[in-house]
PDB file of C-alpha atoms in Angstrom:
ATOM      1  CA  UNK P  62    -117.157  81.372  32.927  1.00  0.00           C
ATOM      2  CA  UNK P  63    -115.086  81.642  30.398  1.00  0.00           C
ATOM      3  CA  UNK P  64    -111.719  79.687  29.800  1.00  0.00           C
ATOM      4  CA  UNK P  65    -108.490  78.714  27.737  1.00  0.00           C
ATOM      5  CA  UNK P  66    -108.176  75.407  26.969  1.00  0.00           C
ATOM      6  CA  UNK P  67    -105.365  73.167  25.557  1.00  0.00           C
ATOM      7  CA  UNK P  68    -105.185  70.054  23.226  1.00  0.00           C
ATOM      8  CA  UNK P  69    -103.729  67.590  23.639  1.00  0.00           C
ATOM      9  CA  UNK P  70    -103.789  67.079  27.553  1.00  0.00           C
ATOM     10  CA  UNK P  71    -100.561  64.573  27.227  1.00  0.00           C
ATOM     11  CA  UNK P  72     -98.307  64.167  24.023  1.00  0.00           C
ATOM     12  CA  UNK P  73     -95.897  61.239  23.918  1.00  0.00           C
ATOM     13  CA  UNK P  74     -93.253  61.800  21.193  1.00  0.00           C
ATOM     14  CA  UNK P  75     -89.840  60.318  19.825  1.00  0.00           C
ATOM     15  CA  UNK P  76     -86.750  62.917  20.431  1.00  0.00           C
ATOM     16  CA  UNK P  77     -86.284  64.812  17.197  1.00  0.00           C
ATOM     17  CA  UNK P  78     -90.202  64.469  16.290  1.00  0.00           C
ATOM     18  CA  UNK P  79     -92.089  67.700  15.707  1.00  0.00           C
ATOM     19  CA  UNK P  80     -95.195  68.819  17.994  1.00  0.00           C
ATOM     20  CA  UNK P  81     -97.839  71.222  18.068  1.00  0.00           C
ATOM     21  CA  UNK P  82     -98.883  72.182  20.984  1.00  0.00           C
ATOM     22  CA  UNK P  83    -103.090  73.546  20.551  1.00  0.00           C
ATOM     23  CA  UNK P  84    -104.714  76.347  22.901  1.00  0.00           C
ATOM     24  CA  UNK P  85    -107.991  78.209  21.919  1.00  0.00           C
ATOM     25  CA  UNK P  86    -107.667  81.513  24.436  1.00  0.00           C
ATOM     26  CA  UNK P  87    -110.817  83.258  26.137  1.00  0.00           C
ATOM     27  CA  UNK P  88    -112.783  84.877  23.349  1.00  0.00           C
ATOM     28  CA  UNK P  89    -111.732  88.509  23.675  1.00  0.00           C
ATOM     29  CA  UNK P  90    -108.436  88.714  25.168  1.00  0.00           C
ATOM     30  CA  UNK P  91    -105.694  90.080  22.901  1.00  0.00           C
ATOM     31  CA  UNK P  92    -102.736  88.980  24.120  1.00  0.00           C
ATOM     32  CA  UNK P  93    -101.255  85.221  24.250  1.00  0.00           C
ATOM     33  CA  UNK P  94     -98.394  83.402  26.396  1.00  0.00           C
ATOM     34  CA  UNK P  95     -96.524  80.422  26.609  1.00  0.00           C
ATOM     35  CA  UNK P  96     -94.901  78.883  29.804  1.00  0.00           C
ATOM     36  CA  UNK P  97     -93.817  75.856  30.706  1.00  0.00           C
ATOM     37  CA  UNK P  98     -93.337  74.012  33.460  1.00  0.00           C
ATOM     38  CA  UNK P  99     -90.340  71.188  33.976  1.00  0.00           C
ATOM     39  CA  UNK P 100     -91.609  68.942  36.997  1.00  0.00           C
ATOM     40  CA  UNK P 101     -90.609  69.985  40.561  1.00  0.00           C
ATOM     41  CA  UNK P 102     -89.527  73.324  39.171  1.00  0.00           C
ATOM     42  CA  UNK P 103     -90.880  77.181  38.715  1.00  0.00           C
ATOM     43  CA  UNK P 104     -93.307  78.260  35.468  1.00  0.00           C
ATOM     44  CA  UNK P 105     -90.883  79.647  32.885  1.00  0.00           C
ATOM     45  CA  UNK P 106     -91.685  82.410  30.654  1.00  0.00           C
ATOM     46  CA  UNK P 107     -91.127  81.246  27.217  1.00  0.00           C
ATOM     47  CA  UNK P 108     -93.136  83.579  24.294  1.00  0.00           C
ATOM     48  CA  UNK P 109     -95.463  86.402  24.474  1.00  0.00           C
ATOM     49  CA  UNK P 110     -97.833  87.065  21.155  1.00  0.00           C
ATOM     50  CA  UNK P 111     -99.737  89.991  20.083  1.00  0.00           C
ATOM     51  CA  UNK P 112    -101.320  91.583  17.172  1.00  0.00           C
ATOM     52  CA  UNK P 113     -99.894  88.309  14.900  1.00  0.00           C
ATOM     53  CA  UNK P 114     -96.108  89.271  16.199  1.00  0.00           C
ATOM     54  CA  UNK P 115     -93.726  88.191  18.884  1.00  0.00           C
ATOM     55  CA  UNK P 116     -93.868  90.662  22.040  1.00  0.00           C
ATOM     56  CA  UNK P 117     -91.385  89.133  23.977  1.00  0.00           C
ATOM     57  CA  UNK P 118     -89.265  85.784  24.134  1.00  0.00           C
ATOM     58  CA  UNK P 119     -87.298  84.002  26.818  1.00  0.00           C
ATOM     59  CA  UNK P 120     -83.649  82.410  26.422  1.00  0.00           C
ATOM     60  CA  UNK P 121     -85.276  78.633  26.272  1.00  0.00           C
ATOM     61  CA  UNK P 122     -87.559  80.398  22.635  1.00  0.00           C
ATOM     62  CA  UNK P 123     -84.662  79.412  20.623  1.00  0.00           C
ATOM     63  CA  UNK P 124     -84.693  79.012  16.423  1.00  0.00           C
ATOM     64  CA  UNK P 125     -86.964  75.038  17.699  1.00  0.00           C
ATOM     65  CA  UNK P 126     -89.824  76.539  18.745  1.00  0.00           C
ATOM     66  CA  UNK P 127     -92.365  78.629  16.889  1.00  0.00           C
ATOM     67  CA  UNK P 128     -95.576  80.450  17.491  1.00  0.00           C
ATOM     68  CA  UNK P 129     -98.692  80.944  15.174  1.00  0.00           C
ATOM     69  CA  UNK P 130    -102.175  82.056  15.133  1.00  0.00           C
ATOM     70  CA  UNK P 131    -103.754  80.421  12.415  1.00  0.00           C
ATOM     71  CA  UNK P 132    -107.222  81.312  12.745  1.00  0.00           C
ATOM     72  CA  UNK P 133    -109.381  83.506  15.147  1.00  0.00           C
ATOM     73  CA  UNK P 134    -109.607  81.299  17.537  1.00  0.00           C
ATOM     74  CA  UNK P 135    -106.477  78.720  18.286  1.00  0.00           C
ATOM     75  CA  UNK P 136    -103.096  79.493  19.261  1.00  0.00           C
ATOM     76  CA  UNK P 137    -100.574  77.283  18.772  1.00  0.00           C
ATOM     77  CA  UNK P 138     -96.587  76.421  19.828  1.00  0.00           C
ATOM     78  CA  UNK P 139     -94.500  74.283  17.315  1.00  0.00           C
ATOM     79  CA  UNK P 140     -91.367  72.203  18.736  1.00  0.00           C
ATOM     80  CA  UNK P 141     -89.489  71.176  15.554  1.00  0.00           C
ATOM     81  CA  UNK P 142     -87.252  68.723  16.859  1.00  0.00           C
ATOM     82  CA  UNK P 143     -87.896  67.731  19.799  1.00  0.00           C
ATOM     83  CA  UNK P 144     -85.169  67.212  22.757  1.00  0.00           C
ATOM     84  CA  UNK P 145     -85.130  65.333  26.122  1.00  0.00           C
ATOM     85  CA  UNK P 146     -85.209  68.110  28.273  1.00  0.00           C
ATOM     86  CA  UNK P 147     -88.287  69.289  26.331  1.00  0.00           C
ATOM     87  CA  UNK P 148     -90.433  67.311  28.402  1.00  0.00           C
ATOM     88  CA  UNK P 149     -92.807  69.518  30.415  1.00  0.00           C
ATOM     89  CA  UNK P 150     -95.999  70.875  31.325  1.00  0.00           C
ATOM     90  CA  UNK P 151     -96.738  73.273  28.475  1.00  0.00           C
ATOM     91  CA  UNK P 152     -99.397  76.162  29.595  1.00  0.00           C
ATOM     92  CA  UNK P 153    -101.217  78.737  27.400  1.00  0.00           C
ATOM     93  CA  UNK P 154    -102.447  81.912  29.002  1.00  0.00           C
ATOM     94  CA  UNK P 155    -104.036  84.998  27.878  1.00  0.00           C
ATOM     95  CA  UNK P 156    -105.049  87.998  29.211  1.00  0.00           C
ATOM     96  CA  UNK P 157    -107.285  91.425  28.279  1.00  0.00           C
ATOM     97  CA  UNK P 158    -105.230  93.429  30.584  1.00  0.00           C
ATOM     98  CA  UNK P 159    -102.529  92.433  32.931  1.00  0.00           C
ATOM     99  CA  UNK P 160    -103.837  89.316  34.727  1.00  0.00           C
ATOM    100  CA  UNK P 161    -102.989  86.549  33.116  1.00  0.00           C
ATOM    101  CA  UNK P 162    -105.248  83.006  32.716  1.00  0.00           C
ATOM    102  CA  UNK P 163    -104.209  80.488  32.081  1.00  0.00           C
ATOM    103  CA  UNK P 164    -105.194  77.149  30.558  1.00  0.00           C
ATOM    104  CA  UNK P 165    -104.833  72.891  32.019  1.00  0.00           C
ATOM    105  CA  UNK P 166    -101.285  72.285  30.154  1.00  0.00           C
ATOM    106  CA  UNK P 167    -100.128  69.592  28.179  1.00  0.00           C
ATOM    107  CA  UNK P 168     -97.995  66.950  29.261  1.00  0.00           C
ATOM    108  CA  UNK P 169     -95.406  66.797  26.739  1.00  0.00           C
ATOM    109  CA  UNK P 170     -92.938  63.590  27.357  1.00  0.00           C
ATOM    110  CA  UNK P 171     -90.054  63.477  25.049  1.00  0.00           C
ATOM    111  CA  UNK P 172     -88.495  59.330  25.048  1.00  0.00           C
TER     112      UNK P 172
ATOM    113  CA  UNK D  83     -83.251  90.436  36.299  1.00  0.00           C
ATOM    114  CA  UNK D  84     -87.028  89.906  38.161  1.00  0.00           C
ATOM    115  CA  UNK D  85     -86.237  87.431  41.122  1.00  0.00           C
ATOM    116  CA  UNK D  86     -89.111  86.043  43.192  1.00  0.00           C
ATOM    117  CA  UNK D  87     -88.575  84.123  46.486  1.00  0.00           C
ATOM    118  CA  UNK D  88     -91.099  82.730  48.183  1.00  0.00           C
ATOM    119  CA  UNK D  89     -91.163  81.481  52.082  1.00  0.00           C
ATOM    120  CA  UNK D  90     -91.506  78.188  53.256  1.00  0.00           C
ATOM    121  CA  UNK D  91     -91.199  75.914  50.478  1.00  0.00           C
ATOM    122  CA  UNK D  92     -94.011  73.671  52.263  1.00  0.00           C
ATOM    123  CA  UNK D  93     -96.419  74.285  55.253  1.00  0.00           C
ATOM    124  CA  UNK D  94     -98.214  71.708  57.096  1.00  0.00           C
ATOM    125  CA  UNK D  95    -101.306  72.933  59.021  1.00  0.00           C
ATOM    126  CA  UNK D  96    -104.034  71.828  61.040  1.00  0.00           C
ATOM    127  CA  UNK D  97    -107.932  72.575  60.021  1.00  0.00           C
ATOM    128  CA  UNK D  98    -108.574  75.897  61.168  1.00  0.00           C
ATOM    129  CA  UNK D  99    -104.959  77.326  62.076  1.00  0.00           C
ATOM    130  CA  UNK D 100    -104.006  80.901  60.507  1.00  0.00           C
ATOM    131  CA  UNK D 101    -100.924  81.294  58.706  1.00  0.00           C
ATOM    132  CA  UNK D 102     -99.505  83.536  56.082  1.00  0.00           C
ATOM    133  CA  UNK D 103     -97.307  82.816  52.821  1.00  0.00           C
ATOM    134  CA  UNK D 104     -94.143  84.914  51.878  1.00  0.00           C
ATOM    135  CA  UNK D 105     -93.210  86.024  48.529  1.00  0.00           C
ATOM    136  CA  UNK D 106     -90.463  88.466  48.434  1.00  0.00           C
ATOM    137  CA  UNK D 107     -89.576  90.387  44.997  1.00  0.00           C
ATOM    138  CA  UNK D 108     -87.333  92.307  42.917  1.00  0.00           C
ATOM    139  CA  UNK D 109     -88.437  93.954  39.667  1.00  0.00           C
ATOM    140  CA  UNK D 110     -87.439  96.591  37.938  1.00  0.00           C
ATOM    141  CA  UNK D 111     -90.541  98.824  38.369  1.00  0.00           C
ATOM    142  CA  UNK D 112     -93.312  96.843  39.302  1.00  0.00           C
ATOM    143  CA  UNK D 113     -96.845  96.571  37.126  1.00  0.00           C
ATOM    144  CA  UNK D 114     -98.655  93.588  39.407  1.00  0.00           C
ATOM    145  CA  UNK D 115     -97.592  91.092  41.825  1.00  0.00           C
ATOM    146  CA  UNK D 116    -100.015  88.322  41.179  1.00  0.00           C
ATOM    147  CA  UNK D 117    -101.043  84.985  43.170  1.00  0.00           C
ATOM    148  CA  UNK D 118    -102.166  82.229  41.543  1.00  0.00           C
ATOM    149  CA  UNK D 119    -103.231  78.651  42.952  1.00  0.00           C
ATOM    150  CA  UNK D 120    -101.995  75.303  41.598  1.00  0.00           C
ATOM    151  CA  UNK D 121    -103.234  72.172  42.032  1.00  0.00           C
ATOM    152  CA  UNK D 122    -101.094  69.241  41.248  1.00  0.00           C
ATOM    153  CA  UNK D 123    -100.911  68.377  37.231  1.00  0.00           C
ATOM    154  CA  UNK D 124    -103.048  71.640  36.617  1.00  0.00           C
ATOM    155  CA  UNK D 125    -102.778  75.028  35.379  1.00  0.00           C
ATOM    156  CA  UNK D 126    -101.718  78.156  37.851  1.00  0.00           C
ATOM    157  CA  UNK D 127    -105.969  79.252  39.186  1.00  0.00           C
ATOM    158  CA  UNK D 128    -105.552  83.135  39.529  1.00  0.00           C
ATOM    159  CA  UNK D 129    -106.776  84.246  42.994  1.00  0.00           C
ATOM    160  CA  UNK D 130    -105.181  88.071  42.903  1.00  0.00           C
ATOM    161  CA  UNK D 131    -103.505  91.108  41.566  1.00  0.00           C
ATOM    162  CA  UNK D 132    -101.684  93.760  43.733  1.00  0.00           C
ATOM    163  CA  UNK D 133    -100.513  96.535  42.266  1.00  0.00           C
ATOM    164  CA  UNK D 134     -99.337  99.154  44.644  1.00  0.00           C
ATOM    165  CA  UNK D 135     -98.084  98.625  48.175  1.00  0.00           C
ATOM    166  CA  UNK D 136    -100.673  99.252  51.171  1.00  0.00           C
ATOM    167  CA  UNK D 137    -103.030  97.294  49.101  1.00  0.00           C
ATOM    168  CA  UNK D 138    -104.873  94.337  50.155  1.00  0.00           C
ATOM    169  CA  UNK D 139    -107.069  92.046  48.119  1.00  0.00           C
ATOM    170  CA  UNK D 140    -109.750  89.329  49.844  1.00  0.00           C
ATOM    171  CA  UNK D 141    -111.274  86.350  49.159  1.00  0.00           C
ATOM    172  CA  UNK D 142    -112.951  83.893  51.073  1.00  0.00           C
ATOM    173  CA  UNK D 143    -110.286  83.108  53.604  1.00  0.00           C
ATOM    174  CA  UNK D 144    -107.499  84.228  51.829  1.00  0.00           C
ATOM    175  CA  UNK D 145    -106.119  87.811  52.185  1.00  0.00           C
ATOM    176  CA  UNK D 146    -103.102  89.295  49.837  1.00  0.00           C
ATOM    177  CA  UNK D 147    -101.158  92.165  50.987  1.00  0.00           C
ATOM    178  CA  UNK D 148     -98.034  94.184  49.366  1.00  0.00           C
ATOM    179  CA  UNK D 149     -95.244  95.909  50.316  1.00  0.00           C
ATOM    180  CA  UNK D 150     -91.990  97.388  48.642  1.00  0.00           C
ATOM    181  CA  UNK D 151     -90.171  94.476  49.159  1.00  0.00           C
ATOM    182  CA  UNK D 152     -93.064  91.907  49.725  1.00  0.00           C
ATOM    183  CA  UNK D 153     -96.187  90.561  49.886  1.00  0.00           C
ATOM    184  CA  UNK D 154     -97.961  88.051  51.990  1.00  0.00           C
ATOM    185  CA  UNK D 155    -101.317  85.673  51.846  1.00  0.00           C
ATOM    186  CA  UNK D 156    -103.093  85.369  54.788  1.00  0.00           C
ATOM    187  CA  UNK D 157    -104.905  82.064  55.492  1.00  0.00           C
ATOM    188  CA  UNK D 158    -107.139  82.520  58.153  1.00  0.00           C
ATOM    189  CA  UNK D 159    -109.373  79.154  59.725  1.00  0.00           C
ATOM    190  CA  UNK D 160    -107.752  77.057  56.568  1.00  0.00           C
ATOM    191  CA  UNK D 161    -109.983  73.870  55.473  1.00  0.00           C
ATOM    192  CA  UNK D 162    -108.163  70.851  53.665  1.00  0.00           C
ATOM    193  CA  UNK D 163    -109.696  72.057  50.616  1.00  0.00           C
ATOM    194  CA  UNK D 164    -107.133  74.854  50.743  1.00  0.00           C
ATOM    195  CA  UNK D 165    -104.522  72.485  50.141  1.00  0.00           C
ATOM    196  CA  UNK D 166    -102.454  73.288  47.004  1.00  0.00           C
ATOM    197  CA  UNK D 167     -99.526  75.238  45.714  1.00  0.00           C
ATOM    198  CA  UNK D 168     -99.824  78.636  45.855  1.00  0.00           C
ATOM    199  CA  UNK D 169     -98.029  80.830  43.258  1.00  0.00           C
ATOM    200  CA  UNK D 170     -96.694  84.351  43.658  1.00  0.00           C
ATOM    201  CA  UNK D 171     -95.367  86.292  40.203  1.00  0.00           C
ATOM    202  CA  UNK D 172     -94.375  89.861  39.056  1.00  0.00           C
ATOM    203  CA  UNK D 173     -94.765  91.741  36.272  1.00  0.00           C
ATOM    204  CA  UNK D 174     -92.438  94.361  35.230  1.00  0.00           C
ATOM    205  CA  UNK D 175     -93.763  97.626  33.266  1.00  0.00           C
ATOM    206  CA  UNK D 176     -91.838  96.511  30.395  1.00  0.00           C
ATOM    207  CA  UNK D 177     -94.533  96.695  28.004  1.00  0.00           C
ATOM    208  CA  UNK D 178     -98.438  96.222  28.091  1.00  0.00           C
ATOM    209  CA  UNK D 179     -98.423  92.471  28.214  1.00  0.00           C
ATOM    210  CA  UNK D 180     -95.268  91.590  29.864  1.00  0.00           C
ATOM    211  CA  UNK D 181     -94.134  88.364  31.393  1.00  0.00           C
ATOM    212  CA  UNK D 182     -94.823  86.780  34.770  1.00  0.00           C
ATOM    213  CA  UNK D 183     -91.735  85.705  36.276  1.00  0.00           C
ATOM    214  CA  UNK D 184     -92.592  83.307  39.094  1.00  0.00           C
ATOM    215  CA  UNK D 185     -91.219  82.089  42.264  1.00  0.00           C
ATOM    216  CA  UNK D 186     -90.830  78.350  42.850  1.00  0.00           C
ATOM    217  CA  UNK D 187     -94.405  78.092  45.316  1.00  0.00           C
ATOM    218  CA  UNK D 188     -95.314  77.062  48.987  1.00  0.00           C
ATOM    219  CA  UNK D 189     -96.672  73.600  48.812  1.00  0.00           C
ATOM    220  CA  UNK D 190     -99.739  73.871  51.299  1.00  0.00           C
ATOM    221  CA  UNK D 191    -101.245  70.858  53.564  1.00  0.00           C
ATOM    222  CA  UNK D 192    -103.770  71.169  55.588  1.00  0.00           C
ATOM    223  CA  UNK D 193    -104.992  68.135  57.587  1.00  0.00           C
ATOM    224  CA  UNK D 194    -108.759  67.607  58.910  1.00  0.00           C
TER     225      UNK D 194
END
C-alpha cells in the first residue's frame, strides 16, 4: 500500500542552524501539507502546497520557514534559523482528494 | 475560527467493554470531519471521513457517526491492541485542499 515517508526520522540541530525537513508523498496525489506537532499538544496546520505554489499558510509559516518541490518526487520544508520552540514532530501529508495521509514525522530537537 | 473539542481527554477500559469517543466541532461550513489514529511517536493512521450528518462509517470494531454539532466513535468489545490516541479533525470548504484543524485527542487504554 502505498505511503509518504519522511527523512530524517530525528534531526538534532544548534538554535539558529538551518534544516530541511525531506518527505517523498504517495505517487499520485497532488496536493502536499505540513503540520507539526509540539509534544503533549494538538497537530498544527502549518503550509498547504499545490501546483508548485502556496495554497494556504498558518500564523507559525512565518518569513523562517519555506516550502519547495524540487523534483517529482520529494517535498521538502526549510527552517532557516532555527529557534527553541521549533522543536517538534514535523509531519508531511498528502492527499488526492480530501483525506489526508500522512507520513512517520521527524523529530526535530532544537539545543 | 474551526474549534475542535474532543471528550475525555483519556479513557481507561477493560478488554471487551463498549465505549464511544466525543469530538464536538465548529467550522464554518463543513467539507469532512475526519478520524485518524495515533500511536505514540508516529504519524496520525486515517481510519475515516464523514461528510454529512446521519452518516456512519465502520470498521472492524470501530463505528464513526456525525451530527451538526458532533460526532462520535463507537468502540464496541475493544482489545488492547486498540490502545492509542485517537484523532478527530475538520475541514472547512475553504478551498479544494484545505487544512485539518484538529482537536487535542482521547488517549485510549485498554487493559487485557
Amino acid at each position: 500500500e502505498p505511503e509518504v515517508t519522511q527523512t530524517p526520522s530525528h534531526q538534532v540541530t544548534q538554535m539558529g542552524q538551518e534544516v530541511i525537513l525531506r518527505c517523498v508523498p504517495i505517487s499520485n496525489h497532488l496536493y502536499f501539507y505540513w503540520y507539526r506537532q509540539i509534544l503533549g499538544q494538538k497537530v498544527e496546520f502549518l503550509v498547504s502546497f499545490y501546483n508548485n505554489e502556496i495554497s494556504e499558510k498558518s500564523e507559525i509559516f512565518d518569513d523562517q520557514f519555506s516550502v519547495e518541490r524540487p523534483d517529482g518526487s520529494n517535498f521538502t520544508l526549510k527552517i532557516r534559523s532555527t529557534k527553541l520552540e521549533d522543536s517538534a514532530m514535523y509531519f508531511c501529508a498528502s492527499s488526492a482528494r480530501n483525506e489526508q495521509f500522512f507520513g512517520p514525522g521527524t523529530r526535530l530537537t532544537v539545543l | 475560527e474551526d474549534q475542535v473539542t474532543q471528550s475525555p481527554e483519556a479513557l481507561r477500559l477493560q478488554e471487551g467493554e463498549s465505549s464511544s469517543l466525543n469530538c464536538s466541532y465548529t467550522v464554518s461550513g463543513l467539507r469532512g470531519l475526519f478520524w485518524y489514529r495515533q500511536d505514540p511517536g508516529k504519524g496520525p493512521e486515517f481510519l475515516f471521513t464523514l461528510y454529512s450528518a446521519g452518516e456512519e462509517k465502520e470498521k472492524e470494531r470501530l463505528k464513526a457517526t456525525l451530527t451538526k454539532k458532533e460526532s462520535f466513535l463507537h468502540i464496541t468489545a475493544p482489545k488492547p491492541e486498540d490502545s492509542a490516541t485517537y484523532l478527530c479533525a475538520v475541514q472547512a470548504k475553504t478551498g479544494a485542499n484545505s487544512k485539518l484543524t484538529f482537536g487535542k485527542g482521547i488517549t485510549l487504554s485498554v487493559r487485557p
